[in-house]
Coordinates of C-alpha atoms and ligand atoms in Angstrom, one line a residue:
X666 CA 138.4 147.0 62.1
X667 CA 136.7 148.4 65.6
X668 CA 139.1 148.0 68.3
X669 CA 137.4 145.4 70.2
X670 CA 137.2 143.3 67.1
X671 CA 139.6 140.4 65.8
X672 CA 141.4 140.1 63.0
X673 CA 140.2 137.9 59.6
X674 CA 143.9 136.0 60.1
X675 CA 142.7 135.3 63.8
X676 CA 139.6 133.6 63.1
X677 CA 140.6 132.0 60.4
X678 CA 143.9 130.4 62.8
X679 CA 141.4 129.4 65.0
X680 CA 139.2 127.8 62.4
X681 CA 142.3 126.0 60.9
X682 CA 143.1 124.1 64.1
X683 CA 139.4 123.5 65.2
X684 CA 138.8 121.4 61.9
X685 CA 142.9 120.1 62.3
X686 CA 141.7 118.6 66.0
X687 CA 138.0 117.0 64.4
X688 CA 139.5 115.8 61.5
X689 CA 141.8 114.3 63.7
X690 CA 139.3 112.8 65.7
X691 CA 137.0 111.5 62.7
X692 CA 140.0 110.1 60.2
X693 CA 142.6 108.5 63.1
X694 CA 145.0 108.3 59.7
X695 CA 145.0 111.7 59.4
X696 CA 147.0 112.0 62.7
X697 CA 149.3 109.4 61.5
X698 CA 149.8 111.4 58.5
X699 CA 150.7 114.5 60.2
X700 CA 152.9 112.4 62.4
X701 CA 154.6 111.6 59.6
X702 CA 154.9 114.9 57.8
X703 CA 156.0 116.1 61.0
X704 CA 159.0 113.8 61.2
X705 CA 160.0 114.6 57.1
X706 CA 160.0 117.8 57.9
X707 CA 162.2 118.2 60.5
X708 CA 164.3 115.7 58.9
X709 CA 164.9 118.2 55.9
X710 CA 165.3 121.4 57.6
X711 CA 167.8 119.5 59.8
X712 CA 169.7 117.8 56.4
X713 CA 169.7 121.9 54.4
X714 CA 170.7 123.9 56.9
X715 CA 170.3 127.0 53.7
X716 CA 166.8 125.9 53.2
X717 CA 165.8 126.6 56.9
X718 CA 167.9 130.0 56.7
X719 CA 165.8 131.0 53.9
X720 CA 162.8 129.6 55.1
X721 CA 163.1 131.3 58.0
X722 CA 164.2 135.0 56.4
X723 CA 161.3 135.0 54.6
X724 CA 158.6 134.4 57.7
X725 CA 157.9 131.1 55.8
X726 CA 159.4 128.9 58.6
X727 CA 156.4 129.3 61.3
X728 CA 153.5 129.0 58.8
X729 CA 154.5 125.9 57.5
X730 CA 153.5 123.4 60.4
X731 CA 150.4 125.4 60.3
X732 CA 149.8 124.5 56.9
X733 CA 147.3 123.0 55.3
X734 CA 144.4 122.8 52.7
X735 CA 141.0 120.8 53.2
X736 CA 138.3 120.4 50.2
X737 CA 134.5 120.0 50.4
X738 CA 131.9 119.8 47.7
X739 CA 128.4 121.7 47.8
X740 CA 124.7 121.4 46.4
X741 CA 123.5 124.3 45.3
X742 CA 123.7 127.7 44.3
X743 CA 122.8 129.0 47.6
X744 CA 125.0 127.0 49.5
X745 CA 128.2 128.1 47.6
X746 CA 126.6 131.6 48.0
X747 CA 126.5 130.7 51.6
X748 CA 129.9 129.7 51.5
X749 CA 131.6 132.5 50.1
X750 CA 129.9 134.7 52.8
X751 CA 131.6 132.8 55.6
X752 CA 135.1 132.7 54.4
X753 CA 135.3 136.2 53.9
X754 CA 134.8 136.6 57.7
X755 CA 137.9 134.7 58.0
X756 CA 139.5 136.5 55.0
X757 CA 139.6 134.2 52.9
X758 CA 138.0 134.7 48.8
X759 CA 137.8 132.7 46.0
X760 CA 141.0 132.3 43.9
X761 CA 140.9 130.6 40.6
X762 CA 138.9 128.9 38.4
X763 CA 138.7 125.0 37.7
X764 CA 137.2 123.3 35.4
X765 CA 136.6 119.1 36.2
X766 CA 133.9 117.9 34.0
X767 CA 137.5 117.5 31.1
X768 CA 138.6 115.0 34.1
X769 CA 135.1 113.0 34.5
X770 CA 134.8 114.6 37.6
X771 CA 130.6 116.7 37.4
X772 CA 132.1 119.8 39.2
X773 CA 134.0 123.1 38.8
X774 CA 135.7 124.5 41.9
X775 CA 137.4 127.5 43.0
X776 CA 139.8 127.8 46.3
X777 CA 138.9 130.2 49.3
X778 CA 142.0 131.9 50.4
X779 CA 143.7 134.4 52.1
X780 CA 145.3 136.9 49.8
X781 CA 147.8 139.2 51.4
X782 CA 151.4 139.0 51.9
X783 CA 151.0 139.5 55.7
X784 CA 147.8 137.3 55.8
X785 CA 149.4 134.1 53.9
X786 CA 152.4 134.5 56.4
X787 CA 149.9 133.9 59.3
X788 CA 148.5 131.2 58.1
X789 CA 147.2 130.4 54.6
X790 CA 144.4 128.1 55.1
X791 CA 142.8 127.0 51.9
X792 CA 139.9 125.5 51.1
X793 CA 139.1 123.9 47.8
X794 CA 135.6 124.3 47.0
X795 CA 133.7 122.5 44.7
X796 CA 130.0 122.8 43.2
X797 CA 128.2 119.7 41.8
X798 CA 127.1 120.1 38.2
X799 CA 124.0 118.6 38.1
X800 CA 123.3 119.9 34.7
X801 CA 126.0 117.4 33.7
X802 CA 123.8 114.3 34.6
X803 CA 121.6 112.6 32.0
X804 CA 119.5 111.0 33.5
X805 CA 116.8 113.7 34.1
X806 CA 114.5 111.8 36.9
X807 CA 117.6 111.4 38.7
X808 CA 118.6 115.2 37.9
X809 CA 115.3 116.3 39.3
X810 CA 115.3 114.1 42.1
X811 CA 118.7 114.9 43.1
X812 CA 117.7 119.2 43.2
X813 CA 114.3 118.2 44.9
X814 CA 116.5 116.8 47.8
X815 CA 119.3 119.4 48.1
X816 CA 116.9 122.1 48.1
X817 CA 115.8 120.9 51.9
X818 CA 118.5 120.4 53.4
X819 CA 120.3 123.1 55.8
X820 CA 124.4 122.8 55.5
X821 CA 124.5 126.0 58.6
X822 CA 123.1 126.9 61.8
X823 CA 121.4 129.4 61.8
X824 CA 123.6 130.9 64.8
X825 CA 126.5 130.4 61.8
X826 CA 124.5 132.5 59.9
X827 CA 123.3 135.0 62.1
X828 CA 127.4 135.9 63.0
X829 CA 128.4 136.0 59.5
X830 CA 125.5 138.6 59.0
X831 CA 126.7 140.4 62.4
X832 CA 130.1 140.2 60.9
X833 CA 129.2 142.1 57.7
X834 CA 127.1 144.5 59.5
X835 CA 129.6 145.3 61.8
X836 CA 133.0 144.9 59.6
X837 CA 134.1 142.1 61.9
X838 CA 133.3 140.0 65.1
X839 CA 134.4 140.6 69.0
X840 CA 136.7 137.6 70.5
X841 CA 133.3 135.9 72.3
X842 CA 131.4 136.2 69.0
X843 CA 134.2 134.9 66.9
X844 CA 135.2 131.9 69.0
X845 CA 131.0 130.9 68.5
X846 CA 131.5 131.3 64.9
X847 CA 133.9 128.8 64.8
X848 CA 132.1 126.7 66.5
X849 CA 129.0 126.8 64.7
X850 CA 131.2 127.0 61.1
X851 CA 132.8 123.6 61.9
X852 CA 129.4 121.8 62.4
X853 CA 129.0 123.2 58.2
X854 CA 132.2 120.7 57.8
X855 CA 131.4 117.6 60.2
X856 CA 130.9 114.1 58.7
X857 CA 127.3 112.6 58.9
X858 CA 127.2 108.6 58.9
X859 CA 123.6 108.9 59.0
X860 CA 122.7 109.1 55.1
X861 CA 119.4 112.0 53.8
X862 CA 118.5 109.4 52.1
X863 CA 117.2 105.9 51.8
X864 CA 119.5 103.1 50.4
X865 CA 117.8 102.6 47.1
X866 CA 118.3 106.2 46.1
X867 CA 121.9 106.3 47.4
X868 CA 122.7 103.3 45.2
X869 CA 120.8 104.8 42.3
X870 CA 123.0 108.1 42.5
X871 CA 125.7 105.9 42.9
X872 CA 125.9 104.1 39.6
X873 CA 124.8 108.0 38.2
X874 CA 128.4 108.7 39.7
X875 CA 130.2 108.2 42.9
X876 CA 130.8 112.1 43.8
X877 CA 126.9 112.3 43.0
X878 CA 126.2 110.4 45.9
X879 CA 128.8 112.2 48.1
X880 CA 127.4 115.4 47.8
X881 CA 123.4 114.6 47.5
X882 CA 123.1 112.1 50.2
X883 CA 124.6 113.3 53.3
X884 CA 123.1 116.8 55.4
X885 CA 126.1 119.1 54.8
X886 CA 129.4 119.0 52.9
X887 CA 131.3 116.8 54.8
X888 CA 135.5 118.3 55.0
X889 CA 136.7 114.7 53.0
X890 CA 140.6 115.7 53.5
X891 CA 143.0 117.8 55.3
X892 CA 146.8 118.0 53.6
X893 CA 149.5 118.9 55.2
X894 CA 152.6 120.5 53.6
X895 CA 155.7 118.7 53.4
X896 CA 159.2 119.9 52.3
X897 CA 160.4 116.2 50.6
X898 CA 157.6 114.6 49.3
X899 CA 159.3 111.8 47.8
X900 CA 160.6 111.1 51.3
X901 CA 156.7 111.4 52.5
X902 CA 155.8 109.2 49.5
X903 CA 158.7 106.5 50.5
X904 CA 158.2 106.4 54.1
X905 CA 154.1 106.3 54.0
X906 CA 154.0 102.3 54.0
X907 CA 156.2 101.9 57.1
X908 CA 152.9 104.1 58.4
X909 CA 150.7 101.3 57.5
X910 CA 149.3 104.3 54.7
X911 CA 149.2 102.8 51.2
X912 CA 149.9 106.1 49.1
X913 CA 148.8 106.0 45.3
X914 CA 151.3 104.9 42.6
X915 CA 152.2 108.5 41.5
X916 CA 152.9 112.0 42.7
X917 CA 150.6 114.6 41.2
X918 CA 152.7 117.3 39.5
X919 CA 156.0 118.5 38.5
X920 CA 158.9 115.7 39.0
X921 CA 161.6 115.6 41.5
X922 CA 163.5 119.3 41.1
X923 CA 165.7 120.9 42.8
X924 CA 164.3 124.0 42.7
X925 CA 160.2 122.7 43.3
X926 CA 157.7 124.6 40.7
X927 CA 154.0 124.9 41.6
X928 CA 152.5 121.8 43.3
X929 CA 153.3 118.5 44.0
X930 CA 150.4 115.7 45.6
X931 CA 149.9 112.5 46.4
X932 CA 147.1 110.7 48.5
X933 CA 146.1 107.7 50.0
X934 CA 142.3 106.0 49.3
X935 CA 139.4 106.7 50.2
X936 CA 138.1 105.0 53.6
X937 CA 135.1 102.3 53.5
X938 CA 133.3 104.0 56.5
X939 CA 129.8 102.5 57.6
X940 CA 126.7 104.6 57.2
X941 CA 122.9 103.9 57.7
X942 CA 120.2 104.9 55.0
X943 CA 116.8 105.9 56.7
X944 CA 114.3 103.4 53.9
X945 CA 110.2 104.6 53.7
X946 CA 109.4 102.3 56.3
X947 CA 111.5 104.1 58.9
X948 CA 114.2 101.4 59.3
X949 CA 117.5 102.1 59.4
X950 CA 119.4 100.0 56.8
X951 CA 123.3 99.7 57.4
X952 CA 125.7 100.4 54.3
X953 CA 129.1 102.2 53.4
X954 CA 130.2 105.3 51.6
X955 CA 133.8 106.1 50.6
X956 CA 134.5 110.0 50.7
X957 CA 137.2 110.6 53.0
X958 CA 140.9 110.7 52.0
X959 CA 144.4 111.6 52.7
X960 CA 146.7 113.7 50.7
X961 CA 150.4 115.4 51.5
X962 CA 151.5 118.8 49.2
X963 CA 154.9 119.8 48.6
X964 CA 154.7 123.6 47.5
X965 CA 157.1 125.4 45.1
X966 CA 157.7 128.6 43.6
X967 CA 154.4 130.5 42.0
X968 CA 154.9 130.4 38.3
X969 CA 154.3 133.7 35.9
X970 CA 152.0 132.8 32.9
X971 CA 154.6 132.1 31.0
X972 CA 156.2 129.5 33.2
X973 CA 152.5 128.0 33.3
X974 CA 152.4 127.7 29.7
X975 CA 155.5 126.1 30.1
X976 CA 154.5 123.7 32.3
X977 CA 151.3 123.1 30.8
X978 CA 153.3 122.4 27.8
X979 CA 155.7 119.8 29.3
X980 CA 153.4 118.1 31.5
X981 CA 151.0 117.4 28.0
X982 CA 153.9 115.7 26.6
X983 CA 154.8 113.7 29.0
X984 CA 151.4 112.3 29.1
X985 CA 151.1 111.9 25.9
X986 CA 154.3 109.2 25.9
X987 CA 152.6 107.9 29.2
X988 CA 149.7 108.1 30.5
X989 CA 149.1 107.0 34.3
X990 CA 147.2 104.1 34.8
X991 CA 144.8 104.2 37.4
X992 CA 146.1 100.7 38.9
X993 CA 149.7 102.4 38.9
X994 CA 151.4 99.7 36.4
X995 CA 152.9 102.0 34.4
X996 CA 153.9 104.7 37.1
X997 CA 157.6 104.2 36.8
X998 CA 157.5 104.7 32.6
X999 CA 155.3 107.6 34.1
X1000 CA 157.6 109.7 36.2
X1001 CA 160.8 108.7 33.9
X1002 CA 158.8 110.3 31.2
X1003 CA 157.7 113.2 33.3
X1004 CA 161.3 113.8 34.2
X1005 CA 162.6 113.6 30.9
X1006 CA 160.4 116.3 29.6
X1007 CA 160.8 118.6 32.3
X1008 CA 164.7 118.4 31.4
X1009 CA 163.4 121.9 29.2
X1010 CA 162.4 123.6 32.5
X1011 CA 165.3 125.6 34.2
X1012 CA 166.4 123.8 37.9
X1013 CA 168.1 126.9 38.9
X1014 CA 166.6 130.4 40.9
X1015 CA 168.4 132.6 39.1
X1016 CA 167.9 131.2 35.7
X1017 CA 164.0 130.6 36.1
X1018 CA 164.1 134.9 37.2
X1019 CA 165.6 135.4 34.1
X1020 CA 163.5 133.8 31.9
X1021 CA 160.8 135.1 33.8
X1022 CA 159.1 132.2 34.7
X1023 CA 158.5 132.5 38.5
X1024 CA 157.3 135.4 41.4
X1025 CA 160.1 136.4 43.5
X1026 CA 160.2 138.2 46.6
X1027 CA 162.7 141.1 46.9
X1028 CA 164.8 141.5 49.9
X1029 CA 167.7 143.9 51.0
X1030 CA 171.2 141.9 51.8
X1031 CA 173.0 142.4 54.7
X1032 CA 175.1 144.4 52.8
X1033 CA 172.2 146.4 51.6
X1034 CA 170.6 147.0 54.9
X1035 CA 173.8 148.8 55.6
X1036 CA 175.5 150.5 52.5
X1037 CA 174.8 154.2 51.5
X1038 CA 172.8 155.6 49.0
X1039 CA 172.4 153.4 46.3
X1040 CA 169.0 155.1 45.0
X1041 CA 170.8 155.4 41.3
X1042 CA 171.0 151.9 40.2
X1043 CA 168.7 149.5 38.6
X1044 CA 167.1 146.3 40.2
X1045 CA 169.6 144.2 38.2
X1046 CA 172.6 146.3 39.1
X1047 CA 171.6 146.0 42.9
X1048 CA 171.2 142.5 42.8
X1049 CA 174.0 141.9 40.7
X1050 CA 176.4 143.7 43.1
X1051 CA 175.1 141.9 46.4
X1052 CA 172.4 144.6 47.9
X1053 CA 168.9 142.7 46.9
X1054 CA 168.6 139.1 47.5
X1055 CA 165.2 137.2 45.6
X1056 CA 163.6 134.0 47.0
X1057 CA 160.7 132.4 45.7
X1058 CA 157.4 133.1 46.1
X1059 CA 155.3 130.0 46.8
X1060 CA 152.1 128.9 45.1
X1061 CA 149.5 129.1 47.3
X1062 CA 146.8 127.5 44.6
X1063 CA 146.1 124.6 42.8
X1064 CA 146.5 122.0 39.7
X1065 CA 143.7 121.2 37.4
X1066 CA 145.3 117.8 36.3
X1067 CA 145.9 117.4 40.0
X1068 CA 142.8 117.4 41.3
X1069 CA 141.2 115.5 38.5
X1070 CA 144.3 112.7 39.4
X1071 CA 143.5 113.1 43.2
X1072 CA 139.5 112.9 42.5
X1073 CA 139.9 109.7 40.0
X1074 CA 142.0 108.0 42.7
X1075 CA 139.5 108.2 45.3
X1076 CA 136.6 107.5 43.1
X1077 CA 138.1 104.2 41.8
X1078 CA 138.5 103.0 38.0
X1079 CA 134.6 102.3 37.6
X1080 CA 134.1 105.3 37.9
X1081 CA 135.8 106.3 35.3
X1082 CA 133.5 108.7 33.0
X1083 CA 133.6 110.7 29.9
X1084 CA 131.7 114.4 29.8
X1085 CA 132.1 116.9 27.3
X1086 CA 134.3 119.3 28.3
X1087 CA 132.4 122.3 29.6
X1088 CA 133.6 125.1 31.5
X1089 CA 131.2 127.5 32.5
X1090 CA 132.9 130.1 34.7
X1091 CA 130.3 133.1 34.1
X1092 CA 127.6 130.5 35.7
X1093 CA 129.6 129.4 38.5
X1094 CA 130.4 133.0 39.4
X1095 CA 126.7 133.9 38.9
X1096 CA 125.9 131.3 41.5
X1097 CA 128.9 132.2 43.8
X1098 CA 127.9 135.9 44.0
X1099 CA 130.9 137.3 42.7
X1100 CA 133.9 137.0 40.2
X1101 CA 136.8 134.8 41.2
X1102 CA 140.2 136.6 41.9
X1103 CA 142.8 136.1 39.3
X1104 CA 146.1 134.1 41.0
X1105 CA 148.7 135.7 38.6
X1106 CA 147.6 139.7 39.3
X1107 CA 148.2 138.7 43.1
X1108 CA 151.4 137.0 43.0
X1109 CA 153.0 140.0 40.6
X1110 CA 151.3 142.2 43.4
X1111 CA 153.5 140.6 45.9
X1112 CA 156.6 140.4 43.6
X1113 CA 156.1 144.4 42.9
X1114 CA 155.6 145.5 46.4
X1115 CA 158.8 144.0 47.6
X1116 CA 160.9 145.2 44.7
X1117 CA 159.1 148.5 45.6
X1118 CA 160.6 148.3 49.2
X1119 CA 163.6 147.5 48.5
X1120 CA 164.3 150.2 46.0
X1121 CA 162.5 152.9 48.6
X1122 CA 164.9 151.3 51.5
X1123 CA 167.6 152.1 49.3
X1124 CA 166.8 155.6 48.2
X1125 CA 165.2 157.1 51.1
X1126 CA 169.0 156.7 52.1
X1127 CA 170.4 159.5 50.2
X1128 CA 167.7 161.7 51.4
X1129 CA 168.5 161.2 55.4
X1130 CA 172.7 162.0 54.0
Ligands
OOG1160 C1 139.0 118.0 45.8 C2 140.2 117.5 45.0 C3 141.2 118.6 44.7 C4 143.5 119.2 45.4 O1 144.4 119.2 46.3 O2 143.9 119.3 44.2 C5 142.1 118.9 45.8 C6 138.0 116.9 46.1 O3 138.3 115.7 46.0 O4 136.9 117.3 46.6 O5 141.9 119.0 46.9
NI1161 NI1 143.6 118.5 48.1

C-alpha cells in the first residue's frame, strides 16, 4: 500500500454505511428494523454482563453495530466477473460455494468477504452474491430472450470501472479517488422502479419464475436486503410485531442454544413496490414487483467440518419428522423437533473444543500475561492451569438451507419449483474469474495463529530471564 493510499477495510467501512444510509432511505422498514436490533441488543449486553466482557476482550464489541450482510443477484458472466473486481478493492473475495437449484431457487451464489482476523474486526461486510442460472430454464425462447436482454444492459459506470482498474494498477486508491468509488459503486446497488422491459415480457418471466424476473428486468442488481446482527434473535423474532414487522413463522438455523452454532435467520416479506414497464408503443404502463426484504442474523461459533457434518446431520432429521410449511402451520412441531434433535449437539464451550467441533481463538489470561516462563507445557496443560483462555470464533458465512428458506419466503408458495439438483462450481468459477476461498482453511488459519501467539508470548518469556 503507497502511503497516500487507504486501506481495503477503509473503503469497504465507507461502502458499508453509504448502502446502510440508501437502503435506509429506499426500504423506511429497514430503519425500523435496525431500530429494533438496536434496542435487543443493548438489552442483552446490559442482561450478561460476561457476554459483553468477552465480547469486548475479543474486539468483537465495536464491530457488531457495524454489522451487517446485504445480497444481490446478477445476469451474466461478465457482471459477476465485474463484480469480483470491485470487491477486492474493498478487500473483500469470494467465500464459499452454494448450490440453490436443490432449493427451487435457478442460482448458485458465493459470499464476498473480508478475510483476515484484523480485517473482519473492522468491519466484516458481506455480500451474498448470486448468479442466475439461465441454463436451468426450459423454456428456450424465454432462455434466449432473457440473455438477449442482459447482454445490453450496463450494471457500472464507467467512472466505477475506471477506479477499480486505477485501483489494480496502482495496488490501491488515494482518499479523493476512493470516496468517488463509493459513490459510483453504490449506483451498481440502487433500486430501479422503472422496469428494462415492457409488461408483457415481465409477466412472461414471471410465471418462468419470480427471481427470473428480478434479475432480467430491472438495469442493475438492485441490493434486495440489508441484515443486521442481533445477539437474541428470539427476542428480535418476539418483539418484531410490536414494530408493525410481520416476521416469517420460523427461524432459519440451529434452535435456541446456549452456546449459538453457525447462523441463525429470520426475515420479513417481500415489499409490493410499484414499478412502470416501458410497452412498444412508448407508454409507460404501471405495475408491481416484489424483491425487497428484511432479514435479522444471530451469529455463533464457526463450526470445524466435523461439527458441520454434525449439524448437517441433525438438521436432516429434524426435517425429516417436520418439514416447515411455507404458510408456517406447522412451525411450532417444527422448532420442537429441531430442538429435540439438536439435544446430540454439545451446549457447552469447553465440551464442543473437545470434541473438536468449533474454531477458537486463543488468548493469554491475566494470569498468563504475567507468570514466568511457561514455554514447557502443552496447549492443554496451559489452559487447564488458567494461562490460555479460548472464545469462539464466529461464522462469518452462510447456510445453504437458509438461504433457500429465506429465498422461498420472499418468492411466495406459487413459486414453489422443482429443478434437478445441479451444482456446477467449476462453471460458476469459470465465470467468476477465479476459485472460491474455502471457509474452513481460514477459520483453522485464525484458530492456529492465536494458539501460535499465545504459545510464542509464553516462551519468548524464558528467553528475556
Ligand atoms: C439471498 C438469500 C440468501 C442469506 O442470508 O442466507 C441470504 C437472496 O435472496 O438473494 O441472503
Ligand atoms: Ni441474507
Amino acid at each position: 500500500m503507497k502511503s497516500d493510499h487507504v486501506s481495503t477495510s477503509d473503503i469497504r467501512s465507507a461502502f458499508s454505511a453509504a448502502m446502510s444510509a440508501m437502503y435506509r432511505d429506499e426500504v423506511p422498514a429497514y430503519g425500523t428494523l435496525m431500530e429494533l436490533v438496536g434496542r435487543v441488543n443493548d438489552e442483552t449486553l446490559a442482561a450478561q454482563p460476561k457476554l459483553k466482557e468477552r465480547l469486548q476482550a475479543t474486539d468483537y464489541l465495536d464491530r457488531i453495530s457495524e454489522e451487517r450482510h446485504g445480497a444481490i443477484r446478477l445476469g451474466t458472466a461478465a457482471e459477476l466477473a465485474m463484480m469480483a473486481r470491485v470487491f477486492a478493492v474493498m478487500g473483500m473475495y469470494p467465500v464459499g460455494y452454494y448450490d440453490l437449484s436443490t432449493a427451487g431457487v435457478p442460482v448458485h451464489s458465493t459470499a464476498f468477504r473480508p478475510i483476515g482476523d484484523a480485517e473482519l474486526k473492522r468491519n466484516p461486510f458481506r455480500v451474498f452474491t448470486s448468479l442466475l442460472r439461465l441454463d436451468l430454464i426450459a423454456d428456450e425462447d424465454l432462455r434466449e430472450a432473457s440473455a438477449q436482454i442482459l447482454s445490453k444492459r450496463r450494471i457500472f459506470t464507467e467512472d466505477a470501472i475506471a477506479l477499480t482498474e486505477k485501483a489494480e494498477r496502482a495496488g490501491g486508491l488515494t482518499m479523493a479517488d476512493a470516496s468517488r468509488f463509493v459513490d459510483e459503486v453504490l449506483e451498481t446497488f440502487r433500486w430501479h422502479d422503472e422496469a428494462n422491459v415492457d409488461a408483457a415480457m415481465y409477466h412472461r418471466l414471471h410465471d418462468a419464475h419470480r427471481l427470473i424476473a428480478d434479475v432480467v428486468s430491472f438495469k442493475g442488481p438492485h441490493i434486495n436486503h440489508l441484515t443486521p446482527r442481533t445477539l437474541d434473535i428470539d427476542q428480535v423474532q418476539a418483539l418484531m410485531s410490536d414494530y408493525g414487522i410481520a416476521p416469517k413463522a420460523i427461524v432459519e438455523g440451529p434452535p435456541t442454544r446456549a452456546c449459538p452454532i453457525l447462523l441463525r435467520q429470520t426475515s420479513f416479506k417481500a415489499l409490493e413496490e410499484p414499478v412502470s414497464f416501458r410497452n412498444a408503443d412508448g407508454v409507460w404502463e404501471s405495475g408491481s414487483h416484489t424483491a425487497r426484504f428484511g432479514e435479522i442474523e444471530q451469529r455463533g461459533i464457526a463450526l470445524t467440518p466435523k461439527g458441520r457434518a454434525l449439524y448437517d446431520r441433525l438438521l436432516d432429521q429434524s426435517r425429516k419428522i417436520v418439514r416447515p410449511a411455507a404458510d408456517g402451520s406447522n412451525a411450532r412441531d417444527y422448532e420442537a423437533a429441531l430442538a429435540q434433535s439438536f439435544a446430540e449437539f454439545p451446549d457447552d464451550w469447553a465440551a464442543i473444543r473437545g470434541e473438536e467441533l468449533g474454531y477458537f481463538a486463543y488468548s493469554l489470561t491475566a494470569k498468563g500475561k504475567t507468570a514466568a516462563a511457561r514455554g514447557d507445557l502443552s496447549l492443554e496443560t496451559l489452559i487447564e492451569e488458567g494461562y490460555i483462555q479460548f472464545d469462539p470464533i464466529v461464522y462469518e458465512d452462510f447456510l445453504p438451507v437458509s438461504a433457500a428458506g429465506i429465498f422461498q419466503s420472499n418468492l411466495g408458495d406459487s413459486a414453489q419449483q422443482e429443478f434437478v439438483a445441479s451444482p456446477n462450481q467449476k462453471r460458476f468459477e469459470t465465470d467468476l474469474g477465479m476459485k472460491v476461498l474455502n471457509e474452513f482453511d481460514h477459520y483453522a488459519g485464525i484458530e492456529q495463529a492465536s494458539i501460535d501467539a499465545c504459545l510464542r508470548a509464553l516462551s519468548q518469556r524464558d528467553a528475556a530471564e
